[in-house]
PDB file of C-alpha atoms in Angstrom:
ATOM      1  CA  MET A 108      70.827  86.722 126.435  1.00  0.00           C
ATOM      2  CA  LEU A 109      71.799  90.260 124.285  1.00  0.00           C
ATOM      3  CA  ALA A 110      75.222  89.143 124.273  1.00  0.00           C
ATOM      4  CA  THR A 111      74.043  85.155 122.955  1.00  0.00           C
ATOM      5  CA  ALA A 112      72.226  86.786 120.102  1.00  0.00           C
ATOM      6  CA  ALA A 113      74.724  88.862 118.838  1.00  0.00           C
ATOM      7  CA  VAL A 114      77.321  86.063 118.623  1.00  0.00           C
ATOM      8  CA  LEU A 115      74.955  83.026 117.147  1.00  0.00           C
ATOM      9  CA  GLN A 116      74.203  86.023 114.733  1.00  0.00           C
ATOM     10  CA  ARG A 117      77.784  86.536 113.832  1.00  0.00           C
ATOM     11  CA  VAL A 118      78.914  82.884 113.867  1.00  0.00           C
ATOM     12  CA  LEU A 119      75.719  82.178 111.597  1.00  0.00           C
ATOM     13  CA  CYS A 120      76.858  85.284 108.528  1.00  0.00           C
ATOM     14  CA  ILE A 121      80.005  83.226 109.034  1.00  0.00           C
ATOM     15  CA  CYS A 122      79.246  79.888 108.430  1.00  0.00           C
ATOM     16  CA  LEU A 123      76.862  81.741 105.300  1.00  0.00           C
ATOM     17  CA  PHE A 124      80.385  83.359 104.289  1.00  0.00           C
ATOM     18  CA  CYS A 125      82.614  80.443 104.354  1.00  0.00           C
ATOM     19  CA  CYS A 126      79.703  78.183 102.709  1.00  0.00           C
ATOM     20  CA  ALA A 127      78.616  80.195  99.680  1.00  0.00           C
ATOM     21  CA  SER A 128      82.013  79.465  98.308  1.00  0.00           C
ATOM     22  CA  LEU A 129      80.326  75.431  97.315  1.00  0.00           C
ATOM     23  CA  ALA A 130      80.360  75.150  93.709  1.00  0.00           C
ATOM     24  CA  PHE A 131      76.902  74.692  92.170  1.00  0.00           C
ATOM     25  CA  ALA A 132      75.607  71.505  91.473  1.00  0.00           C
ATOM     26  CA  THR A 133      73.677  72.039  87.966  1.00  0.00           C
ATOM     27  CA  GLU A 134      74.568  74.539  85.731  1.00  0.00           C
ATOM     28  CA  THR A 135      73.142  75.683  82.185  1.00  0.00           C
ATOM     29  CA  THR A 136      74.478  78.214  80.116  1.00  0.00           C
ATOM     30  CA  LEU A 137      73.085  80.633  79.162  1.00  0.00           C
ATOM     31  CA  ASP A 138      73.037  82.394  75.269  1.00  0.00           C
ATOM     32  CA  ALA A 139      73.202  85.883  74.576  1.00  0.00           C
ATOM     33  CA  ALA A 140      69.779  86.914  74.409  1.00  0.00           C
ATOM     34  CA  GLN A 141      68.921  85.154  78.267  1.00  0.00           C
ATOM     35  CA  ALA A 142      71.597  86.949  79.540  1.00  0.00           C
ATOM     36  CA  GLN A 143      70.375  89.984  78.498  1.00  0.00           C
ATOM     37  CA  GLU A 144      67.103  89.664  79.291  1.00  0.00           C
ATOM     38  CA  TRP A 145      68.300  88.477  82.465  1.00  0.00           C
ATOM     39  CA  LEU A 146      70.639  90.940  83.715  1.00  0.00           C
ATOM     40  CA  LYS A 147      67.964  93.564  82.095  1.00  0.00           C
ATOM     41  CA  LYS A 148      64.794  92.711  85.014  1.00  0.00           C
ATOM     42  CA  ILE A 149      67.835  92.325  87.542  1.00  0.00           C
ATOM     43  CA  GLN A 150      68.441  96.267  86.783  1.00  0.00           C
ATOM     44  CA  SER A 151      64.491  97.473  86.450  1.00  0.00           C
ATOM     45  CA  ALA A 152      63.416  95.690  89.741  1.00  0.00           C
ATOM     46  CA  ALA A 153      66.041  97.420  91.742  1.00  0.00           C
ATOM     47  CA  GLN A 154      65.162 100.924  90.075  1.00  0.00           C
ATOM     48  CA  LYS A 155      61.631 100.214  89.488  1.00  0.00           C
ATOM     49  CA  LEU A 156      60.293  97.702  92.902  1.00  0.00           C
ATOM     50  CA  ASN A 157      59.317  99.609  96.193  1.00  0.00           C
ATOM     51  CA  TYR A 158      61.354  97.345  99.109  1.00  0.00           C
ATOM     52  CA  SER A 159      63.689  97.838 102.043  1.00  0.00           C
ATOM     53  CA  GLY A 160      65.093  95.559 104.520  1.00  0.00           C
ATOM     54  CA  THR A 161      68.559  94.587 105.879  1.00  0.00           C
ATOM     55  CA  PHE A 162      71.430  93.209 104.375  1.00  0.00           C
ATOM     56  CA  VAL A 163      75.587  92.418 105.618  1.00  0.00           C
ATOM     57  CA  TYR A 164      78.577  93.389 103.584  1.00  0.00           C
ATOM     58  CA  GLN A 165      81.211  90.706 104.894  1.00  0.00           C
ATOM     59  CA  GLU A 166      84.536  90.525 104.002  1.00  0.00           C
ATOM     60  CA  GLY A 167      86.898  88.568 105.931  1.00  0.00           C
ATOM     61  CA  SER A 168      86.442  88.882 108.740  1.00  0.00           C
ATOM     62  CA  GLN A 169      84.788  92.389 108.458  1.00  0.00           C
ATOM     63  CA  VAL A 170      80.934  92.221 108.911  1.00  0.00           C
ATOM     64  CA  ARG A 171      79.472  95.670 108.188  1.00  0.00           C
ATOM     65  CA  THR A 172      74.664  95.527 108.108  1.00  0.00           C
ATOM     66  CA  SER A 173      72.949  99.026 106.499  1.00  0.00           C
ATOM     67  CA  ARG A 174      69.757  99.196 106.230  1.00  0.00           C
ATOM     68  CA  ILE A 175      68.300 100.199 102.485  1.00  0.00           C
ATOM     69  CA  THR A 176      64.537 101.706 101.939  1.00  0.00           C
ATOM     70  CA  HIS A 177      63.436 102.392  98.220  1.00  0.00           C
ATOM     71  CA  VAL A 178      60.125 103.723  96.986  1.00  0.00           C
ATOM     72  CA  VAL A 179      59.043 105.399  93.648  1.00  0.00           C
ATOM     73  CA  GLU A 180      56.648 106.941  92.940  1.00  0.00           C
ATOM     74  CA  GLY A 181      55.639 108.566  89.585  1.00  0.00           C
ATOM     75  CA  ARG A 182      59.160 109.591  88.154  1.00  0.00           C
ATOM     76  CA  ASN A 183      60.341 110.147  91.491  1.00  0.00           C
ATOM     77  CA  GLU A 184      63.442 107.893  92.624  1.00  0.00           C
ATOM     78  CA  MET A 185      63.902 107.921  96.480  1.00  0.00           C
ATOM     79  CA  GLN A 186      65.749 105.619  98.740  1.00  0.00           C
ATOM     80  CA  LYS A 187      66.896 105.685 102.112  1.00  0.00           C
ATOM     81  CA  LEU A 188      70.704 104.475 102.915  1.00  0.00           C
ATOM     82  CA  GLU A 189      70.682 103.706 107.135  1.00  0.00           C
ATOM     83  CA  MET A 190      74.418 102.592 108.097  1.00  0.00           C
ATOM     84  CA  LEU A 191      73.710 100.429 111.033  1.00  0.00           C
ATOM     85  CA  ASP A 192      77.054  99.771 112.779  1.00  0.00           C
ATOM     86  CA  GLY A 193      79.955 102.409 113.437  1.00  0.00           C
ATOM     87  CA  LYS A 194      79.555 105.518 113.308  1.00  0.00           C
ATOM     88  CA  ALA A 195      75.644 106.777 112.420  1.00  0.00           C
ATOM     89  CA  ARG A 196      75.311 107.515 108.560  1.00  0.00           C
ATOM     90  CA  GLU A 197      72.197 108.310 106.896  1.00  0.00           C
ATOM     91  CA  TYR A 198      72.543 109.216 102.619  1.00  0.00           C
ATOM     92  CA  VAL A 199      69.016 110.302 101.615  1.00  0.00           C
ATOM     93  CA  ARG A 200      68.576 110.479  97.825  1.00  0.00           C
ATOM     94  CA  ASN A 201      66.008 111.750  95.672  1.00  0.00           C
ATOM     95  CA  ASN A 202      66.696 111.269  91.590  1.00  0.00           C
ATOM     96  CA  ASP A 203      70.130 111.334  91.528  1.00  0.00           C
ATOM     97  CA  GLU A 204      70.656 114.261  94.114  1.00  0.00           C
ATOM     98  CA  ILE A 205      71.907 112.491  97.579  1.00  0.00           C
ATOM     99  CA  ALA A 206      71.864 113.903 100.690  1.00  0.00           C
ATOM    100  CA  CYS A 207      75.206 112.653 103.234  1.00  0.00           C
ATOM    101  CA  TYR A 208      73.993 113.210 106.856  1.00  0.00           C
ATOM    102  CA  VAL A 209      76.824 113.591 109.656  1.00  0.00           C
ATOM    103  CA  PRO A 210      75.421 113.650 113.275  1.00  0.00           C
ATOM    104  CA  GLU A 211      78.642 114.324 115.026  1.00  0.00           C
ATOM    105  CA  SER A 212      79.053 116.847 113.182  1.00  0.00           C
ATOM    106  CA  LYS A 213      75.922 118.535 112.774  1.00  0.00           C
ATOM    107  CA  THR A 214      76.356 118.110 108.976  1.00  0.00           C
ATOM    108  CA  ILE A 215      74.520 117.420 106.076  1.00  0.00           C
ATOM    109  CA  LEU A 216      76.636 116.988 102.756  1.00  0.00           C
ATOM    110  CA  ILE A 217      74.848 117.748  99.561  1.00  0.00           C
ATOM    111  CA  GLU A 218      76.447 115.703  96.167  1.00  0.00           C
ATOM    112  CA  LYS A 219      75.048 114.094  92.967  1.00  0.00           C
ATOM    113  CA  LYS A 220      75.174 110.390  92.056  1.00  0.00           C
ATOM    114  CA  ALA A 221      78.757 108.970  91.033  1.00  0.00           C
ATOM    115  CA  THR A 222      77.987 106.303  89.423  1.00  0.00           C
ATOM    116  CA  GLN A 223      75.469 103.384  89.489  1.00  0.00           C
ATOM    117  CA  ASP A 224      73.867 102.846  92.252  1.00  0.00           C
ATOM    118  CA  VAL A 225      74.429 101.172  95.789  1.00  0.00           C
ATOM    119  CA  PHE A 226      73.552  97.633  96.439  1.00  0.00           C
ATOM    120  CA  PRO A 227      70.348  95.967  94.964  1.00  0.00           C
ATOM    121  CA  ALA A 228      71.047  98.341  92.056  1.00  0.00           C
ATOM    122  CA  ILE A 229      74.295  97.247  90.850  1.00  0.00           C
ATOM    123  CA  PHE A 230      73.912  97.617  87.657  1.00  0.00           C
ATOM    124  CA  GLY A 231      75.363 100.190  85.329  1.00  0.00           C
ATOM    125  CA  PRO A 232      74.164 102.013  82.092  1.00  0.00           C
ATOM    126  CA  ASN A 233      76.176  99.584  79.974  1.00  0.00           C
ATOM    127  CA  LEU A 234      74.915  96.492  80.337  1.00  0.00           C
ATOM    128  CA  GLU A 235      76.753  94.863  77.481  1.00  0.00           C
ATOM    129  CA  LEU A 236      78.218  93.039  79.514  1.00  0.00           C
ATOM    130  CA  VAL A 237      77.297  89.403  77.631  1.00  0.00           C
ATOM    131  CA  ALA A 238      80.892  90.015  75.680  1.00  0.00           C
ATOM    132  CA  ASN A 239      83.103  89.481  78.804  1.00  0.00           C
ATOM    133  CA  TYR A 240      80.951  86.993  81.355  1.00  0.00           C
ATOM    134  CA  GLN A 241      79.992  83.882  80.389  1.00  0.00           C
ATOM    135  CA  ILE A 242      76.182  83.790  82.307  1.00  0.00           C
ATOM    136  CA  LYS A 243      75.201  80.771  83.655  1.00  0.00           C
ATOM    137  CA  LYS A 244      71.922  79.722  85.047  1.00  0.00           C
ATOM    138  CA  ALA A 245      71.889  77.248  88.235  1.00  0.00           C
ATOM    139  CA  GLU A 246      69.526  76.200  90.581  1.00  0.00           C
ATOM    140  CA  VAL A 247      66.865  77.092  92.696  1.00  0.00           C
ATOM    141  CA  ASP A 248      68.402  78.782  96.262  1.00  0.00           C
ATOM    142  CA  ARG A 249      66.696  80.283  99.225  1.00  0.00           C
ATOM    143  CA  VAL A 250      67.818  83.944 100.720  1.00  0.00           C
ATOM    144  CA  ALA A 251      66.179  86.075 103.288  1.00  0.00           C
ATOM    145  CA  GLY A 252      62.699  83.781 103.069  1.00  0.00           C
ATOM    146  CA  PHE A 253      62.812  84.220  99.660  1.00  0.00           C
ATOM    147  CA  ASP A 254      62.897  80.992  96.276  1.00  0.00           C
ATOM    148  CA  CYS A 255      66.376  82.763  94.092  1.00  0.00           C
ATOM    149  CA  HIS A 256      67.646  81.639  91.070  1.00  0.00           C
ATOM    150  CA  THR A 257      71.071  81.617  91.038  1.00  0.00           C
ATOM    151  CA  LEU A 258      73.581  83.584  87.768  1.00  0.00           C
ATOM    152  CA  ILE A 259      76.967  83.009  87.635  1.00  0.00           C
ATOM    153  CA  LEU A 260      78.603  85.137  85.932  1.00  0.00           C
ATOM    154  CA  GLU A 261      82.015  84.062  85.035  1.00  0.00           C
ATOM    155  CA  PRO A 262      85.046  86.265  83.102  1.00  0.00           C
ATOM    156  CA  LYS A 263      86.492  85.578  79.372  1.00  0.00           C
ATOM    157  CA  ASP A 264      89.344  87.486  80.192  1.00  0.00           C
ATOM    158  CA  ASN A 265      92.006  87.679  84.156  1.00  0.00           C
ATOM    159  CA  LEU A 266      90.904  91.569  84.158  1.00  0.00           C
ATOM    160  CA  ARG A 267      87.824  91.210  85.912  1.00  0.00           C
ATOM    161  CA  TYR A 268      86.102  89.748  88.696  1.00  0.00           C
ATOM    162  CA  GLY A 269      83.240  86.982  88.471  1.00  0.00           C
ATOM    163  CA  TYR A 270      80.118  87.306  90.237  1.00  0.00           C
ATOM    164  CA  ARG A 271      77.683  84.521  91.793  1.00  0.00           C
ATOM    165  CA  LEU A 272      73.967  86.624  92.065  1.00  0.00           C
ATOM    166  CA  TRP A 273      70.494  85.499  93.594  1.00  0.00           C
ATOM    167  CA  VAL A 274      67.981  86.828  92.025  1.00  0.00           C
ATOM    168  CA  GLU A 275      64.061  86.675  93.664  1.00  0.00           C
ATOM    169  CA  LYS A 276      62.283  84.147  91.625  1.00  0.00           C
ATOM    170  CA  ASN A 277      58.959  86.635  91.108  1.00  0.00           C
ATOM    171  CA  THR A 278      59.898  90.574  91.075  1.00  0.00           C
ATOM    172  CA  GLY A 279      64.168  90.303  89.719  1.00  0.00           C
ATOM    173  CA  LEU A 280      65.501  92.350  92.619  1.00  0.00           C
ATOM    174  CA  LEU A 281      68.683  91.035  93.515  1.00  0.00           C
ATOM    175  CA  LEU A 282      69.166  89.350  97.371  1.00  0.00           C
ATOM    176  CA  ARG A 283      72.900  88.470  96.906  1.00  0.00           C
ATOM    177  CA  VAL A 284      75.551  89.407  95.533  1.00  0.00           C
ATOM    178  CA  GLN A 285      79.948  87.394  96.033  1.00  0.00           C
ATOM    179  CA  THR A 286      82.659  88.482  94.321  1.00  0.00           C
ATOM    180  CA  ILE A 287      84.935  86.020  93.513  1.00  0.00           C
ATOM    181  CA  ASN A 288      89.629  86.086  92.147  1.00  0.00           C
ATOM    182  CA  GLU A 289      90.731  83.892  89.407  1.00  0.00           C
ATOM    183  CA  ARG A 290      91.650  81.345  92.196  1.00  0.00           C
ATOM    184  CA  ASN A 291      87.591  81.145  92.654  1.00  0.00           C
ATOM    185  CA  GLU A 292      87.753  82.231  96.288  1.00  0.00           C
ATOM    186  CA  LEU A 293      85.365  84.273  98.150  1.00  0.00           C
ATOM    187  CA  VAL A 294      86.283  88.056  97.913  1.00  0.00           C
ATOM    188  CA  GLU A 295      83.255  89.724  99.320  1.00  0.00           C
ATOM    189  CA  GLN A 296      79.579  89.277  99.637  1.00  0.00           C
ATOM    190  CA  VAL A 297      76.414  91.284 100.467  1.00  0.00           C
ATOM    191  CA  SER A 298      73.977  89.707 101.376  1.00  0.00           C
ATOM    192  CA  PHE A 299      69.745  90.334 102.319  1.00  0.00           C
ATOM    193  CA  THR A 300      69.205  88.895 105.814  1.00  0.00           C
ATOM    194  CA  GLN A 301      65.343  91.010 105.557  1.00  0.00           C
ATOM    195  CA  LEU A 302      63.446  92.228 103.367  1.00  0.00           C
ATOM    196  CA  LYS A 303      59.960  93.752 102.417  1.00  0.00           C
ATOM    197  CA  ILE A 304      59.247  93.986  98.899  1.00  0.00           C
ATOM    198  CA  GLY A 305      55.689  96.475  97.818  1.00  0.00           C
ATOM    199  CA  ASP A 306      53.591  98.255 100.190  1.00  0.00           C
ATOM    200  CA  ILE A 307      56.929 100.827 101.760  1.00  0.00           C
ATOM    201  CA  GLU A 308      54.886 103.699 102.826  1.00  0.00           C
ATOM    202  CA  ARG A 309      56.585 106.767 101.783  1.00  0.00           C
ATOM    203  CA  ASN A 310      57.756 108.675 104.969  1.00  0.00           C
ATOM    204  CA  ARG A 311      60.227 105.610 105.127  1.00  0.00           C
ATOM    205  CA  VAL A 312      62.582 107.457 102.901  1.00  0.00           C
ATOM    206  CA  LYS A 313      62.894 110.703 105.130  1.00  0.00           C
ATOM    207  CA  SER A 314      65.265 111.239 107.402  1.00  0.00           C
ATOM    208  CA  GLY A 315      65.793 109.426 110.987  1.00  0.00           C
ATOM    209  CA  PHE A 316      66.772 112.683 111.768  1.00  0.00           C
ATOM    210  CA  ALA A 317      64.217 114.877 112.497  1.00  0.00           C
ATOM    211  CA  ASP A 318      65.563 118.368 114.091  1.00  0.00           C
ATOM    212  CA  THR A 319      68.396 119.381 111.934  1.00  0.00           C
ATOM    213  CA  SER A 320      68.610 123.519 113.288  1.00  0.00           C
ATOM    214  CA  GLY A 321      71.266 124.996 112.937  1.00  0.00           C
ATOM    215  CA  TRP A 322      73.375 121.643 111.114  1.00  0.00           C
ATOM    216  CA  ARG A 323      75.492 122.485 108.263  1.00  0.00           C
ATOM    217  CA  ILE A 324      74.982 121.970 105.106  1.00  0.00           C
ATOM    218  CA  GLU A 325      77.714 121.486 102.333  1.00  0.00           C
ATOM    219  CA  ASN A 326      77.404 121.467  98.678  1.00  0.00           C
ATOM    220  CA  ALA A 327      79.668 118.647  97.743  1.00  0.00           C
ATOM    221  CA  GLN A 328      78.736 118.861  94.240  1.00  0.00           C
ATOM    222  CA  ALA A 329      80.848 117.698  91.778  1.00  0.00           C
ATOM    223  CA  ASN A 330      80.614 119.550  87.898  1.00  0.00           C
ATOM    224  CA  GLU A 331      81.037 117.804  85.298  1.00  0.00           C
ATOM    225  CA  THR A 332      84.214 118.940  83.336  1.00  0.00           C
ATOM    226  CA  PRO A 333      85.738 117.828  79.906  1.00  0.00           C
ATOM    227  CA  LEU A 334      89.735 116.283  81.015  1.00  0.00           C
ATOM    228  CA  PRO A 335      91.393 116.636  77.432  1.00  0.00           C
ATOM    229  CA  GLN A 336      94.632 116.684  79.252  1.00  0.00           C
ATOM    230  CA  TRP A 337      94.246 113.385  80.513  1.00  0.00           C
ATOM    231  CA  GLN A 338      94.303 110.652  78.622  1.00  0.00           C
ATOM    232  CA  VAL A 339      94.645 106.666  80.342  1.00  0.00           C
ATOM    233  CA  LYS A 340      95.580 104.164  77.052  1.00  0.00           C
ATOM    234  CA  TRP A 341      94.434 101.016  78.061  1.00  0.00           C
ATOM    235  CA  LEU A 342      91.481 100.576  80.305  1.00  0.00           C
ATOM    236  CA  PRO A 343      90.337  96.343  80.084  1.00  0.00           C
ATOM    237  CA  PRO A 344      87.444  94.781  77.231  1.00  0.00           C
ATOM    238  CA  GLY A 345      84.356  96.293  77.574  1.00  0.00           C
ATOM    239  CA  PHE A 346      85.634  99.347  79.942  1.00  0.00           C
ATOM    240  CA  ARG A 347      84.013 102.552  78.592  1.00  0.00           C
ATOM    241  CA  LYS A 348      84.439 106.023  79.831  1.00  0.00           C
ATOM    242  CA  THR A 349      81.254 106.928  82.044  1.00  0.00           C
ATOM    243  CA  ARG A 350      81.834 110.375  83.598  1.00  0.00           C
ATOM    244  CA  GLU A 351      84.685 113.180  84.031  1.00  0.00           C
ATOM    245  CA  LEU A 352      84.280 115.826  86.885  1.00  0.00           C
ATOM    246  CA  LYS A 353      85.574 118.018  89.766  1.00  0.00           C
ATOM    247  CA  ARG A 354      84.812 118.421  93.326  1.00  0.00           C
ATOM    248  CA  GLN A 355      85.917 121.089  96.065  1.00  0.00           C
ATOM    249  CA  VAL A 356      86.605 118.814  99.131  1.00  0.00           C
ATOM    250  CA  ALA A 357      87.945 119.370 102.621  1.00  0.00           C
ATOM    251  CA  ASP A 358      91.657 119.444 102.755  1.00  0.00           C
ATOM    252  CA  LEU A 359      92.326 117.905 106.563  1.00  0.00           C
ATOM    253  CA  GLN A 360      95.832 118.548 106.622  1.00  0.00           C
ATOM    254  CA  ASN A 361      95.961 121.804 105.410  1.00  0.00           C
ATOM    255  CA  GLY A 362      92.368 123.532 105.950  1.00  0.00           C
ATOM    256  CA  GLY A 363      90.486 124.912 103.555  1.00  0.00           C
ATOM    257  CA  ARG A 364      89.342 122.618 100.478  1.00  0.00           C
ATOM    258  CA  ARG A 365      90.973 121.293  96.791  1.00  0.00           C
ATOM    259  CA  GLU A 366      89.993 120.705  93.821  1.00  0.00           C
ATOM    260  CA  VAL A 367      90.369 116.415  92.776  1.00  0.00           C
ATOM    261  CA  ALA A 368      89.043 115.980  89.928  1.00  0.00           C
ATOM    262  CA  GLN A 369      88.071 112.326  88.493  1.00  0.00           C
ATOM    263  CA  ILE A 370      87.440 110.011  85.448  1.00  0.00           C
ATOM    264  CA  VAL A 371      84.653 107.497  86.287  1.00  0.00           C
ATOM    265  CA  PHE A 372      84.744 103.718  83.618  1.00  0.00           C
ATOM    266  CA  SER A 373      82.508 100.692  83.549  1.00  0.00           C
ATOM    267  CA  ASP A 374      81.579  97.628  82.382  1.00  0.00           C
ATOM    268  CA  GLY A 375      78.311  98.062  83.090  1.00  0.00           C
ATOM    269  CA  LEU A 376      79.144  95.791  86.687  1.00  0.00           C
ATOM    270  CA  ALA A 377      82.735  97.048  87.776  1.00  0.00           C
ATOM    271  CA  ALA A 378      83.844 100.098  87.844  1.00  0.00           C
ATOM    272  CA  ILE A 379      87.644 102.219  87.730  1.00  0.00           C
ATOM    273  CA  SER A 380      88.505 105.321  88.837  1.00  0.00           C
ATOM    274  CA  VAL A 381      91.034 107.408  88.452  1.00  0.00           C
ATOM    275  CA  PHE A 382      91.437 111.218  91.170  1.00  0.00           C
ATOM    276  CA  ILE A 383      93.743 113.261  90.535  1.00  0.00           C
ATOM    277  CA  GLU A 384      95.368 115.818  92.789  1.00  0.00           C
ATOM    278  CA  ALA A 385      97.686 118.089  92.742  1.00  0.00           C
ATOM    279  CA  ALA A 386     100.801 116.876  94.669  1.00  0.00           C
ATOM    280  CA  SER A 387     101.215 119.749  96.996  1.00  0.00           C
ATOM    281  CA  ALA A 388     101.957 116.906 100.096  1.00  0.00           C
ATOM    282  CA  PRO A 389     104.192 113.881 100.450  1.00  0.00           C
ATOM    283  CA  ARG A 390     102.513 111.314 100.061  1.00  0.00           C
ATOM    284  CA  THR A 391     103.398 107.010  99.733  1.00  0.00           C
ATOM    285  CA  GLU A 392     103.434 105.696  96.217  1.00  0.00           C
ATOM    286  CA  GLY A 393     101.857 101.936  96.983  1.00  0.00           C
ATOM    287  CA  SER A 394      99.078 100.124  96.382  1.00  0.00           C
ATOM    288  CA  ARG A 395      96.734  98.192  98.972  1.00  0.00           C
ATOM    289  CA  GLN A 396      93.973  95.941  98.907  1.00  0.00           C
ATOM    290  CA  GLN A 397      89.992  95.897 100.792  1.00  0.00           C
ATOM    291  CA  GLY A 398      87.410  93.178  99.453  1.00  0.00           C
ATOM    292  CA  ALA A 399      87.001  93.606  95.885  1.00  0.00           C
ATOM    293  CA  MET A 400      88.019  97.275  95.901  1.00  0.00           C
ATOM    294  CA  ASN A 401      91.920  97.429  95.503  1.00  0.00           C
ATOM    295  CA  ILE A 402      93.903 100.686  95.139  1.00  0.00           C
ATOM    296  CA  VAL A 403      96.870 102.126  93.141  1.00  0.00           C
ATOM    297  CA  SER A 404      98.418 104.960  94.687  1.00  0.00           C
ATOM    298  CA  LYS A 405     101.042 107.368  92.249  1.00  0.00           C
ATOM    299  CA  LYS A 406     102.861 110.137  91.734  1.00  0.00           C
ATOM    300  CA  LEU A 407     102.958 111.997  88.281  1.00  0.00           C
ATOM    301  CA  GLY A 408     104.963 114.846  87.553  1.00  0.00           C
ATOM    302  CA  GLU A 409     102.981 117.553  89.581  1.00  0.00           C
ATOM    303  CA  PHE A 410     100.086 115.536  89.862  1.00  0.00           C
ATOM    304  CA  TRP A 411      98.996 113.163  92.830  1.00  0.00           C
ATOM    305  CA  LEU A 412      96.909 109.737  90.869  1.00  0.00           C
ATOM    306  CA  THR A 413      95.138 108.031  93.370  1.00  0.00           C
ATOM    307  CA  VAL A 414      92.748 104.681  90.897  1.00  0.00           C
ATOM    308  CA  VAL A 415      90.449 103.051  92.636  1.00  0.00           C
ATOM    309  CA  GLY A 416      88.617  99.559  90.540  1.00  0.00           C
ATOM    310  CA  GLU A 417      86.046  96.491  91.346  1.00  0.00           C
ATOM    311  CA  VAL A 418      89.193  94.977  89.134  1.00  0.00           C
ATOM    312  CA  PRO A 419      92.680  92.485  90.110  1.00  0.00           C
ATOM    313  CA  MET A 420      95.224  94.670  91.288  1.00  0.00           C
ATOM    314  CA  THR A 421      97.058  93.451  87.962  1.00  0.00           C
ATOM    315  CA  ALA A 422      94.489  94.982  85.539  1.00  0.00           C
ATOM    316  CA  LEU A 423      94.731  98.556  88.348  1.00  0.00           C
ATOM    317  CA  ARG A 424      97.854  98.609  88.352  1.00  0.00           C
ATOM    318  CA  GLN A 425      98.375  98.027  83.811  1.00  0.00           C
ATOM    319  CA  VAL A 426      95.347 101.013  83.684  1.00  0.00           C
ATOM    320  CA  ALA A 427      97.982 103.136  86.938  1.00  0.00           C
ATOM    321  CA  ASN A 428     101.334 102.302  84.216  1.00  0.00           C
ATOM    322  CA  THR A 429      98.868 103.919  81.324  1.00  0.00           C
ATOM    323  CA  ILE A 430      97.543 106.866  82.161  1.00  0.00           C
ATOM    324  CA  GLU A 431      99.665 109.796  80.450  1.00  0.00           C
ATOM    325  CA  TYR A 432      99.321 113.785  80.712  1.00  0.00           C
ATOM    326  CA  LYS A 433      99.003 116.514  77.973  1.00  0.00           C
ATOM    327  CA  PRO A 434      97.915 120.159  78.567  1.00  0.00           C
ATOM    328  CA  VAL A 435      96.242 121.085  75.625  1.00  0.00           C
ATOM    329  CA  LYS A 436      97.576 124.144  73.599  1.00  0.00           C
TER     330      LYS A 436
END
């Protein structure tokens, strides 16, 4: 019975993923003020509501399940994200500080939030999306048992993906998001399959690992650091620099730790990050794609660059090809 149920759940997920690519019957284009109001409502709901639910990430044949619990008390925003497939992982966030629990190595990694939150809080602080997306409202649909408004974000150029959003009718909480490529094909989808909104107990955002005595605590905090010697000469319209930072990461090849710099850009929805480190070990230049995430790796002088972005590969390559290094005198 359990095996049969698992197969049926997987088939249901695949069917939802395939059927979701169908066009909507009725669409109404929103003006700039209406669109901005919707986007702010979605952003606010994800940050200010209490909710707990299970969501599924789907990309090609990959299906991964996670559970998120979000609680707000006064000015404190707390959240727990649990990976339910593969290796056990928990991410417990208290405002901007995140503790990642890694049970197989008995390690707790402490770091600061570098970009916007995970689903359903997909928007960053810059919400001026109306200049680069045409936003439409489609018919009411249902997700995880909730009635939802459907929004369509169509890019005005070929330098970014399109999106479809399912927004809970009463609260504005985002329940499903799809990423669409330039051929109107579904690239990836994240969708709640079970959800409770409101009346979430505070102890549900505590780590499930009750006894962590003997665990190693590793500080992976990133330091905000200006990087004036690095210039990115071209970005898709609407993208702005949001952070420059450096962090120490574990060097798995040579042991010890190495420094990695990061420059983050965002248009309020998609993000592009440039990771910079010393070219101390041989690597292979190239590019690859994982769902909506594209990656370009290249050597520039004595440095190794890894450019990661939720934009089409052609746009990401243009970004990578315009990065310059000029030592500050």
